Tab-separated table of C-alpha atoms in Angstrom:
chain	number	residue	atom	x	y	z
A	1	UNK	CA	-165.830	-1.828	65.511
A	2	UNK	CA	-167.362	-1.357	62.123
A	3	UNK	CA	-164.097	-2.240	60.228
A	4	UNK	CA	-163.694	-5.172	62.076
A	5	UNK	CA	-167.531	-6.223	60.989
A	6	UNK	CA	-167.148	-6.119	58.035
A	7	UNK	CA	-163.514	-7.725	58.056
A	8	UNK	CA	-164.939	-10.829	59.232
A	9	UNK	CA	-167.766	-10.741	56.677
A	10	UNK	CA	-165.418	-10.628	53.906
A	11	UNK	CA	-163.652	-13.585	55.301
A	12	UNK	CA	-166.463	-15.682	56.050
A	13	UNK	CA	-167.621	-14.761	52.359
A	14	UNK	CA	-164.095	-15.630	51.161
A	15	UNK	CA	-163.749	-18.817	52.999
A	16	UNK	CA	-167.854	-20.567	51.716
A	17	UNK	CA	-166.761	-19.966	48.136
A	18	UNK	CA	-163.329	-21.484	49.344
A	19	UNK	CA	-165.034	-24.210	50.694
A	20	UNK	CA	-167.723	-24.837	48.044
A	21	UNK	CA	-165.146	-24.564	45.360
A	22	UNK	CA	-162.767	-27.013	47.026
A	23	UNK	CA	-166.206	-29.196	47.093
A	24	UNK	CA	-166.348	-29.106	43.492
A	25	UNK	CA	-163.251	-29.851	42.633
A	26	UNK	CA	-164.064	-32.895	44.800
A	27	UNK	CA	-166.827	-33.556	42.669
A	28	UNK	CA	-165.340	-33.418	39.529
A	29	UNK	CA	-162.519	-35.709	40.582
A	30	UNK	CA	-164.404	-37.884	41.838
A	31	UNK	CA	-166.800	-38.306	38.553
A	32	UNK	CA	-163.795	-38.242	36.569
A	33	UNK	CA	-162.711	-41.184	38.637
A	34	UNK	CA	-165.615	-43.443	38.309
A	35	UNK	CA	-166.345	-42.077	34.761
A	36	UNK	CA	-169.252	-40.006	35.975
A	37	UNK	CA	-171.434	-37.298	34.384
A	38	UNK	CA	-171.292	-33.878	36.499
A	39	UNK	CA	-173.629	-30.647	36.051
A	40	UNK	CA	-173.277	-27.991	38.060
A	41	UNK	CA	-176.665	-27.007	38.194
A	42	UNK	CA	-179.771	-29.007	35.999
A	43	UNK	CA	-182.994	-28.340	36.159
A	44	UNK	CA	-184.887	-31.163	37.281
A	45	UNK	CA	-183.164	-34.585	38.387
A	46	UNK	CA	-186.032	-36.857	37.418
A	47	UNK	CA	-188.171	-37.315	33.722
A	48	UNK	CA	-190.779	-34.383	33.910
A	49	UNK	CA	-193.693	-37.285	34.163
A	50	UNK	CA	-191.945	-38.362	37.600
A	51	UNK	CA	-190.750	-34.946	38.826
A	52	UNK	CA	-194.917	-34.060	38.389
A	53	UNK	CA	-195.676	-36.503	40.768
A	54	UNK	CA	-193.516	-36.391	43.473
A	55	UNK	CA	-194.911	-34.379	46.289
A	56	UNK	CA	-191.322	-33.824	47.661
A	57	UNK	CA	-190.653	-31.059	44.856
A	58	UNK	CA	-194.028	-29.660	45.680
A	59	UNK	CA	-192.764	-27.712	48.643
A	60	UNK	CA	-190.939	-24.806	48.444
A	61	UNK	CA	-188.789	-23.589	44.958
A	62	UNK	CA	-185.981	-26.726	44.213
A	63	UNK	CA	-182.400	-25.920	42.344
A	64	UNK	CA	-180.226	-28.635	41.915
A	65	UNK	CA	-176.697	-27.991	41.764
A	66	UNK	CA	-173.570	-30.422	41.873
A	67	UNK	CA	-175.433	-32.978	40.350
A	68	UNK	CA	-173.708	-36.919	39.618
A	69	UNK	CA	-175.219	-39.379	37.486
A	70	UNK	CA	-174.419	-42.961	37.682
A	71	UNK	CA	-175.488	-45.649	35.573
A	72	UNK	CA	-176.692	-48.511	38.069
A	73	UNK	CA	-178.486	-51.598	36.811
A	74	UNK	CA	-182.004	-51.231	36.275
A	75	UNK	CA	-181.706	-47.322	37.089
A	76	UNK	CA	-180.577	-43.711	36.260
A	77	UNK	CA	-179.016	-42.564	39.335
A	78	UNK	CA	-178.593	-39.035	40.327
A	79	UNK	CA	-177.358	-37.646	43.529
A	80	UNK	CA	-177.172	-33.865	43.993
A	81	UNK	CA	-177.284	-30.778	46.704
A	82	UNK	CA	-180.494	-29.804	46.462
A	83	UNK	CA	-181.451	-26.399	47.478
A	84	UNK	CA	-184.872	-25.084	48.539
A	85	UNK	CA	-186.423	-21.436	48.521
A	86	UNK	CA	-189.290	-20.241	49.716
A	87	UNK	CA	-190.110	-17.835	46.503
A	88	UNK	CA	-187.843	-17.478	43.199
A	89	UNK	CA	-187.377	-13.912	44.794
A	90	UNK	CA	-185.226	-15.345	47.959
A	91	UNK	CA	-181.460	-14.908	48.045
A	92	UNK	CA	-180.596	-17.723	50.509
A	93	UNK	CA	-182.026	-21.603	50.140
A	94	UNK	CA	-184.342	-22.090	53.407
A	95	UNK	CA	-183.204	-25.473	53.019
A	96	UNK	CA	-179.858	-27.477	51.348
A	97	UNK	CA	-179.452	-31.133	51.547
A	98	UNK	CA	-178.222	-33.420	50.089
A	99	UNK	CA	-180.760	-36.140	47.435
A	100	UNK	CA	-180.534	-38.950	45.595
A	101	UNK	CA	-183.045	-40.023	42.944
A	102	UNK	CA	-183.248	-43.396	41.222
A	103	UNK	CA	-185.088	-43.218	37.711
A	104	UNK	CA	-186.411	-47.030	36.718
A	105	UNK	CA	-185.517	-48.192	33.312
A	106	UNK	CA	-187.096	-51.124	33.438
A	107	UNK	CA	-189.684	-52.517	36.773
A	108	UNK	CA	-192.452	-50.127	38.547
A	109	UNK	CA	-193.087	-48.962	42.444
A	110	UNK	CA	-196.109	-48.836	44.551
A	111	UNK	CA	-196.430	-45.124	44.930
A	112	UNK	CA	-195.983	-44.384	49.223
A	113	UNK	CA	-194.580	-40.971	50.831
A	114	UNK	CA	-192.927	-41.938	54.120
A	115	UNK	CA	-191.487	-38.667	55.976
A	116	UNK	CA	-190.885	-37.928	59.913
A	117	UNK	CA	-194.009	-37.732	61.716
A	118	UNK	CA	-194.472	-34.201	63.378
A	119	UNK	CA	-196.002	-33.975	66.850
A	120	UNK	CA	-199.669	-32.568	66.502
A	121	UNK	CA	-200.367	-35.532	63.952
A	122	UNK	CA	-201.536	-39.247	65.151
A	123	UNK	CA	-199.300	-42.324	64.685
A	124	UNK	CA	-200.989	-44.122	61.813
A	125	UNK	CA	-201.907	-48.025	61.691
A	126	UNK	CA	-200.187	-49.086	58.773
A	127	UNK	CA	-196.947	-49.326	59.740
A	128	UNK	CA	-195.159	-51.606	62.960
A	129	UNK	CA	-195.347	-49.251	66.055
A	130	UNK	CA	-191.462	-48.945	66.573
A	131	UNK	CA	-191.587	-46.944	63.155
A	132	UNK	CA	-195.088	-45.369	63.601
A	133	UNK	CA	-193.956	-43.202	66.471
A	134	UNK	CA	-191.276	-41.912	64.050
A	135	UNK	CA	-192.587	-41.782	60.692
A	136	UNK	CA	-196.351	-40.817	58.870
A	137	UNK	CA	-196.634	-43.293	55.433
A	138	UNK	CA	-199.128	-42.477	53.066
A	139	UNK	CA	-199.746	-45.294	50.483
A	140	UNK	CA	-202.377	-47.382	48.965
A	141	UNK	CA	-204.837	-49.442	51.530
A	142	UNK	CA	-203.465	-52.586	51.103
A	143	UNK	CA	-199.476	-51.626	50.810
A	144	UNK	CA	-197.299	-52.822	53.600
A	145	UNK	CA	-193.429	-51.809	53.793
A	146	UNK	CA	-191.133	-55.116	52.712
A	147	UNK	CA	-189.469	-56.306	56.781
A	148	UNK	CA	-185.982	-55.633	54.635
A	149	UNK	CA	-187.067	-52.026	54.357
A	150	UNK	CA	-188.839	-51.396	58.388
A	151	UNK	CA	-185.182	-53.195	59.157
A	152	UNK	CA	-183.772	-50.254	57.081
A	153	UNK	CA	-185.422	-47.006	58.554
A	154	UNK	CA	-185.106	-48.759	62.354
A	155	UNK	CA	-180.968	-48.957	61.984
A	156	UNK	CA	-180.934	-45.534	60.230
A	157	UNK	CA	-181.686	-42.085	61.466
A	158	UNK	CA	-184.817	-40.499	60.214
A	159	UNK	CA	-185.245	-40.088	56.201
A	160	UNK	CA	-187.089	-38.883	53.504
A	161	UNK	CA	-188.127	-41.761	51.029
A	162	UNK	CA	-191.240	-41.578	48.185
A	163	UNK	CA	-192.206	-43.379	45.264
A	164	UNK	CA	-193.782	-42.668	42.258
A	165	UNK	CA	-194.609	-45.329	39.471
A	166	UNK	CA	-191.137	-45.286	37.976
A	167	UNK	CA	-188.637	-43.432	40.251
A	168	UNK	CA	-187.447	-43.466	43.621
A	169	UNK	CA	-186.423	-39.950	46.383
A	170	UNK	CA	-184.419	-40.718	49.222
A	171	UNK	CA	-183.252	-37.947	51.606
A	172	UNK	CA	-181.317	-38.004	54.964
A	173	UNK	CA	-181.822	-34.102	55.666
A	174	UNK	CA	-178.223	-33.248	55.858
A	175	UNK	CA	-175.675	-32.065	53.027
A	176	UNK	CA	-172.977	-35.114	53.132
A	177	UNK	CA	-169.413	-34.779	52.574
A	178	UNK	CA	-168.378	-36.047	49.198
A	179	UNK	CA	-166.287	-39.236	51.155
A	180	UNK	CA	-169.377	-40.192	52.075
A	181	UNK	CA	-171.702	-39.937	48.564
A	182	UNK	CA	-171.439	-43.088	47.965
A	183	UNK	CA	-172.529	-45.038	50.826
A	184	UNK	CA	-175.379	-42.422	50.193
A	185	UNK	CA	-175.770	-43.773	46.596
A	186	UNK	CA	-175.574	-47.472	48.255
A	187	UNK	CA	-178.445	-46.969	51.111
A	188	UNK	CA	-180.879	-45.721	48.310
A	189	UNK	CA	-180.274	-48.687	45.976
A	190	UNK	CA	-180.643	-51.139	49.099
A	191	UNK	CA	-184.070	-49.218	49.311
A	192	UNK	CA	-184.539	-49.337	45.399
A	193	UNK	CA	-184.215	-53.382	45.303
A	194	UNK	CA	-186.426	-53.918	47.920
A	195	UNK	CA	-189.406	-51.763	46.733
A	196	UNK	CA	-189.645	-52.764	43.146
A	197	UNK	CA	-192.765	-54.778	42.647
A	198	UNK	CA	-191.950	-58.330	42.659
A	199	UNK	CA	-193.275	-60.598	40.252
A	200	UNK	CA	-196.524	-62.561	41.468
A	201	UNK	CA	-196.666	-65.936	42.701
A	202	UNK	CA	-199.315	-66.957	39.859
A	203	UNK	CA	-197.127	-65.607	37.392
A	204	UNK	CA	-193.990	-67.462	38.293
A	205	UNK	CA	-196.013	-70.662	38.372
A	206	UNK	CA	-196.701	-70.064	34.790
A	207	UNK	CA	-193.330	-69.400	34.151
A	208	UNK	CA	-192.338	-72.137	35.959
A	209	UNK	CA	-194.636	-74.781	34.059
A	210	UNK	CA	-192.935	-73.297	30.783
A	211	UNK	CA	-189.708	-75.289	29.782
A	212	UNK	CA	-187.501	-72.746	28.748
A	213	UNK	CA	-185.840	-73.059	25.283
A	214	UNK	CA	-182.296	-72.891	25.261
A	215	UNK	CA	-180.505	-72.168	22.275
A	216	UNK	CA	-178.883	-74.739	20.547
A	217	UNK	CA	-175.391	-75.642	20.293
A	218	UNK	CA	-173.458	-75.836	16.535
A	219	UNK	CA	-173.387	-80.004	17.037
A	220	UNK	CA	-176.841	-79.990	17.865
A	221	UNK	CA	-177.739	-78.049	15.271
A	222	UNK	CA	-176.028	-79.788	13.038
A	223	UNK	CA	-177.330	-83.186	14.097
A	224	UNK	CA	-181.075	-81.813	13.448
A	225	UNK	CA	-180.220	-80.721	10.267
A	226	UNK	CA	-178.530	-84.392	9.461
A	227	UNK	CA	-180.880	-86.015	11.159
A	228	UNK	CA	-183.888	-83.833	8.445
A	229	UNK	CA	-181.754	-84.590	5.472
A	230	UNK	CA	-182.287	-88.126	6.191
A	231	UNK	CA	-185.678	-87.913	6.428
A	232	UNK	CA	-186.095	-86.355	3.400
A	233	UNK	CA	-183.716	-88.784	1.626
A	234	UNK	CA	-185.479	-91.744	-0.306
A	235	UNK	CA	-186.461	-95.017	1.523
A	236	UNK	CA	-183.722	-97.624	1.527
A	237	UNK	CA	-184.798	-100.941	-0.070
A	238	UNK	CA	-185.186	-103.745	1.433
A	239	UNK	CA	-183.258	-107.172	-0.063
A	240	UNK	CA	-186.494	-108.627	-1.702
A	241	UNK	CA	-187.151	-105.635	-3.617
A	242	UNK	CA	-183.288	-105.263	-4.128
A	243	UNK	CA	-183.483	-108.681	-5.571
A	244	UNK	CA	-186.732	-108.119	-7.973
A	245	UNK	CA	-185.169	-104.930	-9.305
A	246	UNK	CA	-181.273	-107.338	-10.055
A	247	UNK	CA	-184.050	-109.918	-12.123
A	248	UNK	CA	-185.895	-106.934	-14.038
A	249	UNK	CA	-182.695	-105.642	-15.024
A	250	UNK	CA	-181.232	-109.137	-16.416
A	251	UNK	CA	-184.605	-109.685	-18.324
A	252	UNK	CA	-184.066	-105.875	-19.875
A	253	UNK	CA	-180.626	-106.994	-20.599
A	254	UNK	CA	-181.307	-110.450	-22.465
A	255	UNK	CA	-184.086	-108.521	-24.307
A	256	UNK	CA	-181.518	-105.766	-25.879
A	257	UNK	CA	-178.686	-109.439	-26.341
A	258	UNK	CA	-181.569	-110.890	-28.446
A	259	UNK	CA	-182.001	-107.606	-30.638
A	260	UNK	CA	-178.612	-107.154	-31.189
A	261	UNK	CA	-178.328	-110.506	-32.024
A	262	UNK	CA	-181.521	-110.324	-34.489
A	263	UNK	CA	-180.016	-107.227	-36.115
A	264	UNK	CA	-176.670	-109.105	-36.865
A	265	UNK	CA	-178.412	-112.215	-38.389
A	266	UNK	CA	-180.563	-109.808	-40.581
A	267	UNK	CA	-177.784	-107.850	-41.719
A	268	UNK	CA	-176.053	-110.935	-42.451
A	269	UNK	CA	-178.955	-112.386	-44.232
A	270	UNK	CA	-179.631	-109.766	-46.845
A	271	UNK	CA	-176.879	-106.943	-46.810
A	272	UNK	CA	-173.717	-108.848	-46.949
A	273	UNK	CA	-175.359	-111.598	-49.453
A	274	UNK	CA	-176.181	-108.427	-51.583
């Protein structure tokens, strides 16, 4: 009875690193794919300034491992198994699911923690009763969840989602097959867009009242600089002084006739008589 104990232990060992290598294999076709970065294992999946203030990572020991970054618009996006210990002594994760984290590179948040609500604590006030029998949100006084994002965590089964100034941690409590990574990726960017502070209404007046200035094309360009050389060419004249300046010069000219003529009559006078 022993033999066959341990029989089945070897298999069951045999077929998890089966399984978890066929996984990464997965992984690393699937990054190669989509031209992906993959790490096996890093240490922390968000800037240490964000990782600091996330209260998820304050529970329990986290090791990331499997982790895939993608380059989305506005963000560093990471999603990774994430595995959680009780103590750096412990063997086997207590927890292993699957996260995705969303580091801003440009935009803020409104810091919030919204996780399941357990039984022994009281359905808050600040957020619509369909989700306050389901979820505990701890945020600023005056922060209310955008209707895109209560639409969200109604359709979807219960989730893990914090803030912090500048990055984003969304978690569904399960580990996810790879097929399905990246409608993971997709449901924490719908979040993302949503809760990145929106420009205020005052400011976009400004903004509004501002005409933009739109660069200018080569013929415009050209025209202004045309349209400068001309003003900084001389004043046309106008016909009267046009006609003053013609009488000036005939005077000049009869002046330098009567000279010349002088000149000959003198030279005729007293040179050639000589």
């Amino acid at each position: 009875m022993m033999t066959y104990l341990i029989i089945t232990v070897l298999l069951l060992c045999v077929l998890a690193a089966a399984v978890n290598n066929f996984r990464t294999v997965q992984l690393k076709r699937m990054a190669h794919t989509l031209n992906l970065r993959y790490d096996k294992q890093v240490d922390s999946v968000l800037l240490p300034d964000s990782s600091s203030k996330a209260q998820f990572f304050n529970r329990g020991l986290h090791q990331f491992y499997h982790v895939l970054t993608f380059r989305d618009p506005g963000a560093f996006v990471r999603v990774c198994e994430d595995r959680i210990f009780s103590s750096p002594l412990d063997k086997t994760p207590l927890y292993t699911y699957t996260l995705v984290t969303a580091e801003l590179t440009k935009g803020n948040f409104t810091p919030f923690v919204l996780m399941p609500r357990t039984l022994n604590q009281i359905p808050g006030s600040n957020l619509p009763p369909e989700l306050a029998n389901r979820y505990q949100l701890t945020a600023p006084e005056n922060f209310i969840l955008p209707p895109t994002v209560a639409g969200f965590l109604k359709a979807h089964a219960s989730c893990y989602v914090e803030c912090t100034p500048s990055a984003l941690i969304y978690c569904e409590f399960n580990t996810v097959p790879v097929a399905q990574l990246q409608p993971l990726r997709f449901r924490a960017l719908q979040l993302l867009k949503e809760l990145v502070k929106k420009p205020q209404p005052a400011t976009q007046t400004v903004q509004a009242a501002v005409t933009p200035i739109k660069p200018l094309t080569d013929a415009e360009l050209q025209a202004q600089i045309l349209l400068k050389l001309q003003s900084a060419s001389p004043t046309i004249s106008s016909p009267a002084n046009s006609a003053g300046g013609r009488y000036m010069y005939g005077v000049i000219l009869l002046i330098l006739l009567s000279g010349m003529l002088f000149l000959a009559w003198y030279a005729l006078q007293h040179w050639v008589a000589r």
